[in-house]
XYZ file of C-alpha atoms in Angstrom:
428
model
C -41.439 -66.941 -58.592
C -40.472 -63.886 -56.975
C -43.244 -61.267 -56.236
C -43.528 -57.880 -58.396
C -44.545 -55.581 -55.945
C -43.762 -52.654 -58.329
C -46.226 -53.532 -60.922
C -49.214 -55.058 -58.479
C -49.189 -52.293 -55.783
C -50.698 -48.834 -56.312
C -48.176 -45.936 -56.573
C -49.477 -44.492 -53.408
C -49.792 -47.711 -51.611
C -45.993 -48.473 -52.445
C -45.079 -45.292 -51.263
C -46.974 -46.147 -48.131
C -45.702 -49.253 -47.449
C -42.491 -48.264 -47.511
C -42.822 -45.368 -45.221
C -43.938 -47.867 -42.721
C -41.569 -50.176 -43.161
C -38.782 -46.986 -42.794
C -40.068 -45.815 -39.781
C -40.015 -49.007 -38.468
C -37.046 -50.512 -39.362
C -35.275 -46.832 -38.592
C -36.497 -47.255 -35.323
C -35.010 -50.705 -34.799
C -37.855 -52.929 -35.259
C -38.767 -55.670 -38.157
C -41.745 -54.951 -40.359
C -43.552 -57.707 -42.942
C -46.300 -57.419 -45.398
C -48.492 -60.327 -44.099
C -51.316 -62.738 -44.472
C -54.251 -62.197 -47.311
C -52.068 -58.978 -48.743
C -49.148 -61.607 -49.460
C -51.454 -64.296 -50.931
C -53.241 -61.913 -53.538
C -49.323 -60.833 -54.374
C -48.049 -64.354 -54.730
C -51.131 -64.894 -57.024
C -49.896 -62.299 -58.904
C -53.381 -59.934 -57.612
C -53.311 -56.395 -56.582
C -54.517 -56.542 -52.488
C -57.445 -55.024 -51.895
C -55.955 -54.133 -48.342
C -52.398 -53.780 -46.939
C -51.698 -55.404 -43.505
C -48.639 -55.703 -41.708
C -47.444 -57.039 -38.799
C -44.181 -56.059 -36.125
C -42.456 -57.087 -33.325
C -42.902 -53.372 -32.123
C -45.930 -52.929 -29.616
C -48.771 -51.142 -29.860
C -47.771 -47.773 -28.256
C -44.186 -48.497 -29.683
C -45.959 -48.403 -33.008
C -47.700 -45.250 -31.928
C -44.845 -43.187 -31.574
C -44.116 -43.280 -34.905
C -46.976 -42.438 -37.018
C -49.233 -39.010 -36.942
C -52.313 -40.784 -37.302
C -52.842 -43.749 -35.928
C -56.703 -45.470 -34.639
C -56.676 -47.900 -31.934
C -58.675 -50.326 -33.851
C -57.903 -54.068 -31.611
C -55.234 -52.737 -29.747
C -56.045 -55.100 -26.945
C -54.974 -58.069 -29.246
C -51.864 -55.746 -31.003
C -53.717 -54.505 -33.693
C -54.053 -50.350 -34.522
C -54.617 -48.692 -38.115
C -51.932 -46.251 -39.149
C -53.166 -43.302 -41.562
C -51.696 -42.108 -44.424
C -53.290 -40.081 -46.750
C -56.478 -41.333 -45.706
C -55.518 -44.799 -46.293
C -55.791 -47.345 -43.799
C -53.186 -49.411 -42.871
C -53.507 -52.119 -40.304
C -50.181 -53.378 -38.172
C -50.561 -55.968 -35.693
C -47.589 -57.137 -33.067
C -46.126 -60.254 -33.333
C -48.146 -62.392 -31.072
C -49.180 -65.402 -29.448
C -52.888 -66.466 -28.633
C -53.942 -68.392 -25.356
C -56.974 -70.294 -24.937
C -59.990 -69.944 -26.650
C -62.300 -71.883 -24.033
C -65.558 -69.480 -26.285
C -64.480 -70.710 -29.410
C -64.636 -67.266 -31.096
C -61.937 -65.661 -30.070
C -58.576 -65.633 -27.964
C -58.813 -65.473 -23.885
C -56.103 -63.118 -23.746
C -52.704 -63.043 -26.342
C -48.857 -62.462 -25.569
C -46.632 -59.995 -27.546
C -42.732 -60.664 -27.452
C -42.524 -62.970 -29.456
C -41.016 -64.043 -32.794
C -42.282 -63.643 -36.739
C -42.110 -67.536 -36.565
C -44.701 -67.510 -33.636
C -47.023 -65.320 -35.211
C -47.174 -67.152 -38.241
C -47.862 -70.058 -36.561
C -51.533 -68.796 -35.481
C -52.833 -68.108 -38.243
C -55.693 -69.776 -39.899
C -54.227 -71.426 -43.146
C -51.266 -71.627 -44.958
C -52.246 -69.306 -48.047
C -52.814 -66.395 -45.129
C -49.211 -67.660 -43.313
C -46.725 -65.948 -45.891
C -45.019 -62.842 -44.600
C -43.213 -60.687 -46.688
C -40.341 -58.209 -46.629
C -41.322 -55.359 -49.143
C -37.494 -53.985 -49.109
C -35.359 -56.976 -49.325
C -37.692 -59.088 -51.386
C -37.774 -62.025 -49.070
C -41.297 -64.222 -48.721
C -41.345 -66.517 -45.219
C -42.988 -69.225 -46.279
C -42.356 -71.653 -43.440
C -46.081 -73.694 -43.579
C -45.615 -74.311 -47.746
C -48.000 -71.929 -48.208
C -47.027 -70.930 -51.498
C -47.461 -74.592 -52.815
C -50.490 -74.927 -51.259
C -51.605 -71.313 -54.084
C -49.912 -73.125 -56.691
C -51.882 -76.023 -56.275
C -55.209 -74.302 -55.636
C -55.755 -76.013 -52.097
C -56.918 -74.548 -48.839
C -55.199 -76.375 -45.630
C -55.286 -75.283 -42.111
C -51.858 -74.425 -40.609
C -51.439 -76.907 -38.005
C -54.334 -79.856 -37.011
C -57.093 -78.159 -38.294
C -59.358 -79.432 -35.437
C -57.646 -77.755 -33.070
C -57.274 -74.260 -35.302
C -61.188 -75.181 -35.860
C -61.820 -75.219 -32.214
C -60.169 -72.366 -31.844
C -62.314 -70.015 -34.120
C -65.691 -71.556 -35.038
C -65.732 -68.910 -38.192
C -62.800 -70.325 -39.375
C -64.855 -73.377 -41.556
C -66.658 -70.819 -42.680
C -63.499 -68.758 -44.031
C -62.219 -72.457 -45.639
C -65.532 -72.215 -47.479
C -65.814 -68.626 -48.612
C -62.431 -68.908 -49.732
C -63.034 -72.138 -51.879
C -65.632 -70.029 -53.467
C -64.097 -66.983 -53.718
C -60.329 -68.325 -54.904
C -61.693 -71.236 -56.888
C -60.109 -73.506 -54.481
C -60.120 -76.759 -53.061
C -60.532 -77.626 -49.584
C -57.522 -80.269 -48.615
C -59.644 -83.772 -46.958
C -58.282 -83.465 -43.287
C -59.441 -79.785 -43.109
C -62.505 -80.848 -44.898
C -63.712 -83.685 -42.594
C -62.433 -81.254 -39.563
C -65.459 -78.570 -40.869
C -67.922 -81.943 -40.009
C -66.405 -82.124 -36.756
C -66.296 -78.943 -34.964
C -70.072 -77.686 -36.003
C -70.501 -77.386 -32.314
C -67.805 -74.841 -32.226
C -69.146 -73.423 -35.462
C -72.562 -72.554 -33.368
C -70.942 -70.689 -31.442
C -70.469 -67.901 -33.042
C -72.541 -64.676 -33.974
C -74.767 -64.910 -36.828
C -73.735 -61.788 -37.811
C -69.608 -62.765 -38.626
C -71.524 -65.695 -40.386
C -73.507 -63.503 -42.792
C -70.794 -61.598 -43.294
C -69.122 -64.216 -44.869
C -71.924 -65.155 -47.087
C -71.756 -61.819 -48.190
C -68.025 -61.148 -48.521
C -68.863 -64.604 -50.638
C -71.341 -62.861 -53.420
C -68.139 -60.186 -53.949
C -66.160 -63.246 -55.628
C -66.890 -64.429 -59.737
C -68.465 -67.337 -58.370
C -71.249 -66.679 -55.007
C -73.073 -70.113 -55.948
C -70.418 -72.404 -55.041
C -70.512 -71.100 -51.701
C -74.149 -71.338 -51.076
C -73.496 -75.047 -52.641
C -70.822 -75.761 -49.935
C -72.572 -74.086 -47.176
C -75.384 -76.958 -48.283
C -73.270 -80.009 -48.309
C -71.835 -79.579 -45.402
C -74.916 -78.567 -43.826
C -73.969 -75.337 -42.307
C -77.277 -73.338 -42.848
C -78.982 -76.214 -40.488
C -76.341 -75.238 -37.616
C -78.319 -71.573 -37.526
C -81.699 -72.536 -38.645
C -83.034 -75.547 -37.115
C -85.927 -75.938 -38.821
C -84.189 -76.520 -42.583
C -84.610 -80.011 -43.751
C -81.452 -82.327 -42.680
C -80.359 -82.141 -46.311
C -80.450 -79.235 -48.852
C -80.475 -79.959 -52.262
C -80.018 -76.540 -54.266
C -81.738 -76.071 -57.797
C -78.756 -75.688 -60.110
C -80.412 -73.947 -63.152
C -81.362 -70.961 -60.293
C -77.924 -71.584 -58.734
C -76.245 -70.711 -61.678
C -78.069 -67.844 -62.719
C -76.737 -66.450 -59.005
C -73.289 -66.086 -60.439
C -74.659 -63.944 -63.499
C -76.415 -61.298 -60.786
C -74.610 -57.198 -60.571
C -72.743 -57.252 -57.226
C -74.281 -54.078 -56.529
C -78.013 -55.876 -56.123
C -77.622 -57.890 -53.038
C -80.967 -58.350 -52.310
C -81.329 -59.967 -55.516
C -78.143 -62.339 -54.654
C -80.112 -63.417 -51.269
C -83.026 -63.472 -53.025
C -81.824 -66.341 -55.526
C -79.625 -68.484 -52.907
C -82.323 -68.426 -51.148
C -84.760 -69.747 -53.504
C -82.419 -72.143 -55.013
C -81.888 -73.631 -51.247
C -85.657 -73.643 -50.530
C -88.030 -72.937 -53.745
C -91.319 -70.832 -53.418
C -91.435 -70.599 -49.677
C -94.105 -67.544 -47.964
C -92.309 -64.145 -47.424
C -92.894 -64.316 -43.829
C -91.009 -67.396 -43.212
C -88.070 -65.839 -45.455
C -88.274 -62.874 -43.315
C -88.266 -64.716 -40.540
C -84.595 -66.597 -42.058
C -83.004 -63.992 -42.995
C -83.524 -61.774 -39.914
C -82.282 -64.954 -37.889
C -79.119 -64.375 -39.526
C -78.675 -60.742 -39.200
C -78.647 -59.062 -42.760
C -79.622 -55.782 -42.598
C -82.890 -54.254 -42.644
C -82.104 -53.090 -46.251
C -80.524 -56.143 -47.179
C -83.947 -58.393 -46.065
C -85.907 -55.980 -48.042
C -84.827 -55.942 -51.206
C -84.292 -59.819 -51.242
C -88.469 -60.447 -50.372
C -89.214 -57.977 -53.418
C -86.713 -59.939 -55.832
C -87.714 -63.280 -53.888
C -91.291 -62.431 -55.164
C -90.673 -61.392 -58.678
C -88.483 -65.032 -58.999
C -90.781 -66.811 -57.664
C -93.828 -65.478 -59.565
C -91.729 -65.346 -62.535
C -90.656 -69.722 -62.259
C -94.049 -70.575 -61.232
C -96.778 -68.738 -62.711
C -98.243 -68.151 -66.145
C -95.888 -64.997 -66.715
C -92.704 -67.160 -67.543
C -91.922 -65.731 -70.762
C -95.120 -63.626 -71.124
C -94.377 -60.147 -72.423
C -98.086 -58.399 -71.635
C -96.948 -55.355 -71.327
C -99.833 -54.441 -68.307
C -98.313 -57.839 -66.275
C -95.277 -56.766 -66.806
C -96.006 -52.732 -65.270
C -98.214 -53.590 -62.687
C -96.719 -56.856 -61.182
C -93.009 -55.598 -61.780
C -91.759 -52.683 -62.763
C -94.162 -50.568 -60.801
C -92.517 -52.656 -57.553
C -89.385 -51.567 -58.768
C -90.076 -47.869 -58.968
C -92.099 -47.658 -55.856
C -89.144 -50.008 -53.684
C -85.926 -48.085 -55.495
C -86.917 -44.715 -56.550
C -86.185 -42.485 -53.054
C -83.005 -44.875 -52.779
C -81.285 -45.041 -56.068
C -81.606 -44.047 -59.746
C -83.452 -46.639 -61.969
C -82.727 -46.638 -65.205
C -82.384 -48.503 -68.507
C -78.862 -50.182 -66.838
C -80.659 -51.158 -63.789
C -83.707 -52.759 -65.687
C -81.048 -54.823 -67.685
C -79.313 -56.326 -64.203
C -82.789 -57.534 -63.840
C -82.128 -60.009 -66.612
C -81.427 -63.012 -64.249
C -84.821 -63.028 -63.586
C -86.624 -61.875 -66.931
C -84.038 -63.730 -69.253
C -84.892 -62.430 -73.050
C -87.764 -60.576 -71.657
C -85.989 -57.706 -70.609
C -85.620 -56.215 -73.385
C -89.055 -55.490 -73.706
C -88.753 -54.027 -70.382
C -86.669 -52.079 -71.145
C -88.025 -50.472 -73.719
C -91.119 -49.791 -71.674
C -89.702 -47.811 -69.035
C -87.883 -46.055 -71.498
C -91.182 -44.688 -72.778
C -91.657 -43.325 -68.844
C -95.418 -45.041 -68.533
C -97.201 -43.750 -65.702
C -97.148 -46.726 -62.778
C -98.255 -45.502 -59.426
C -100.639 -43.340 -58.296
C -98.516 -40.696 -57.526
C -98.150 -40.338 -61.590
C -101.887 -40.455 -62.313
C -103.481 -36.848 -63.588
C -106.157 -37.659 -60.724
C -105.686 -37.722 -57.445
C -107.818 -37.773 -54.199
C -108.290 -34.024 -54.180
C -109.964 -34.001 -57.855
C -112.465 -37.508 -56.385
C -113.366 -35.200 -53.294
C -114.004 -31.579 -55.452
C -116.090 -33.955 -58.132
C -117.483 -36.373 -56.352
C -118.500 -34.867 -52.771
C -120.610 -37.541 -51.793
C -118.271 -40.504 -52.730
C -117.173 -41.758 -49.116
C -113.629 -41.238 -48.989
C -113.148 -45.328 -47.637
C -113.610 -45.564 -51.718
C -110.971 -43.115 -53.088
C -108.436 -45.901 -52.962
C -110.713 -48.118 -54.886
C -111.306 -45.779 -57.653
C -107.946 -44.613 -57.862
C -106.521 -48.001 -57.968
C -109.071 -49.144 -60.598
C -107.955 -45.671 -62.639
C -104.432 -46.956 -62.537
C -105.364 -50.385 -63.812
C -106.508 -48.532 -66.690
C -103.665 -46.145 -67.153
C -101.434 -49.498 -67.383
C -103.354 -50.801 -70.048
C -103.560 -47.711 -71.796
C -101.105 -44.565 -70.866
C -102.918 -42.047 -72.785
C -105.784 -42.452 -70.665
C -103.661 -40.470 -68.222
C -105.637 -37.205 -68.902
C -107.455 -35.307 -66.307
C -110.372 -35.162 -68.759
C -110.380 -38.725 -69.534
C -110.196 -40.233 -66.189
C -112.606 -37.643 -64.343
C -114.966 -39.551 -66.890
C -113.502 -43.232 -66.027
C -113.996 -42.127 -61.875
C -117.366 -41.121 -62.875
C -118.035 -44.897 -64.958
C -116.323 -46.671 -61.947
C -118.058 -44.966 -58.988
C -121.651 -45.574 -61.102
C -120.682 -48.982 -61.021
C -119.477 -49.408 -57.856
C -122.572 -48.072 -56.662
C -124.863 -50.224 -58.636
């Protein structure tokens, strides 16, 4: 089927494209749309990025553009601008030894569209494609491979797996992403090069994993990454086999793609159940998510696993649910981002037909930390002179308990005479 590149590229894009393929062509050089670009286009997707790929070098390439970055130029690779659109072009190329098994010793340019092709990592990213005359280069079957929904290495894949330890990883993320299948050579090849697959940095592997929770479909990563054992290749203490809760599995694939610390947090917990937050710390800062990333996950990791395992699984006290949950979530989001009633409902993984109520309690704006209490340490130390200041934090905390039950109890008046009850108490 031949590829509609009017109706699946962006005006602008189109426009782009062929402005570098002009200038290129003008100037007496080839020019093809290549790899992911062509596969999204021969599944009739619109690419998310445009890359191409020449047998003009680098400063050859240079010449021609306004704008350009030199963003791998070392291996052919610099970013034309246009418009403030990136385009990537890479030179026809040839790669030589990878003895690290990350990445290429050194590559050769001068060489053919045919040789290019030939290095890459499967045959869904080996298509090339000629935006002016129409013609796909399809010389590894890669657009059978699509049509039958399987993912193949171009070439042994022990050897491409040597190459590139992340490439397994790819295979996986895009079985999970594509809803594909992974052919059996290329398969049994992602058993037998885990000692490449160690090799490289934790943080190209998280970035996978994460590039993974972008697709309709995160959990069947996470369930690949478990049968074949990859999370053990990083984190040698795991258990030889993980065996992922389904029921929280699935729920992963339900989660906004905008909470990713909620995505962790349920992989996670469907790999390993309710595990202490210092030994998830501890995994997820061996593999290099952000700072951000690792805290966000802990607070939803804690709300989950409270939620499965305690007596609040479909409770809907409305104190349990302000003081163990949605005061979290205003104290951990508010400087960050705006919660609101949209954000309370992407908590539904988690709260299931609870929500709802949840909803309608922040709606009412209750008061849930002590910053929104009427009484503060100021008003303890002007009425209370003598109450040692190691106790304001008891009182005030004790105040807020109160507020939770009760939000009209958030009146200066009223809880000046609960501080003066607690601090009588405290002292007798």
């Amino acid at each position: 089927m031949p590829i509609d590149i009017q109706s699946l590229v962006p005006d602008q894009n189109l426009k782009h494209l062929f402005q570098i393929d002009s200038a290129l062509k003008d100037a007496g050089f080839e020019c093809y749309l290549v790899g992911g670009s062509v596969r999204d286009l021969v599944m009739g997707q619109t690419p998310k990025e445009f890359d191409l790929t020449t047998n003009a070098e680098p400063n050859q390439v240079k010449r021609l553009f306004r704008t350009v970055i030199d963003t791998g130029i070392d291996h052919g690779t610099v970013t034309v601008v246009l418009d403030k659109i990136n385009y990537e072009i890479t030179t026809y190329r040839i790669d030589k030894d990878y003895t690290d098994g990350r990445r290429p010793d050194h590559v050769e340019f001068g060489t053919t569209l045919s040789e290019d092709l030939k290095r890459r990592d499967f045959t869904m990213n080996g298509l090339a494609f000629d935006i002016k005359t129409g013609v796909l280069v399809d010389e590894h079957f890669g657009q059978k491979d699509i049509e039958q929904k399987t993912i193949r290495t171009i070439g042994d894949p022990i050897k491409r797996f040597t190459e590139d330890g992340l490439r397994p990883i790819r295979a996986l993320r895009f079985a999970s992403t594509l809803d594909f299948i992974i052919e059996r050579e290329t398969k049994n090849a992602i058993h037998q090069t885990k000692h490449i697959t160690k090799k490289i940095s934790l943080e190209r592997f998280q970035d996978e994993v994460l590039k993974s929770f972008l697709g309709s479909k995160p959990s069947r990563m996470i369930q690949l990454l478990a049968e074949e054992n990859i999370f053990q290749i990083f984190l040698t203490n795991l258990s030889n086999r993980l065996v992922p809760n389904k029921p929280i599995l699935e729920r992963l694939d339900t989660i906004s793609k905008e909470l990713t610390g909620m995505q962790l947090a349920f992989a996670f917990y469907a790999l390993l159940g309710e595990i202490p937050s210092k030994d998830l710390e501890t995994i997820l800062r061996t593999l290099k998510f952000s700072g951000q990333n690792t805290k966000d996950c802990l607070l939803f990791f804690e709300f989950l696993s409270r939620w499965e395992t305690k007596q609040n699984l479909n409770t809907t006290d409305s104190f349990l649910l302000k003081k163990d949950y949605l005061a979290p979530v205003k104290r951990h989001f508010q400087k960050r981002i705006p919660v609101d009633s949209q954000f309370i409902q992407n908590l539904s993984p988690i709260f299931g037909a609870n929500t709802s109520e949840m909803i309608r309690i922040w709606e009412e704006n209750p008061p849930l930390l002590l910053t929104d209490l009427l009484f503060n340490g100021n008003h303890l130390s002007e009425s209370f002179p003598d109450l040692p200041k190691t106790n304001y934090g008891i009182i005030l905390n004790q105040l807020l308990d109160l507020v939770l039950q009760s939000p009209k109890e958030n009146e200066y008046s009223r809880l000046l005479r609960h501080s003066a009850d607690l601090i009588s108490n405290l002292i007798n």
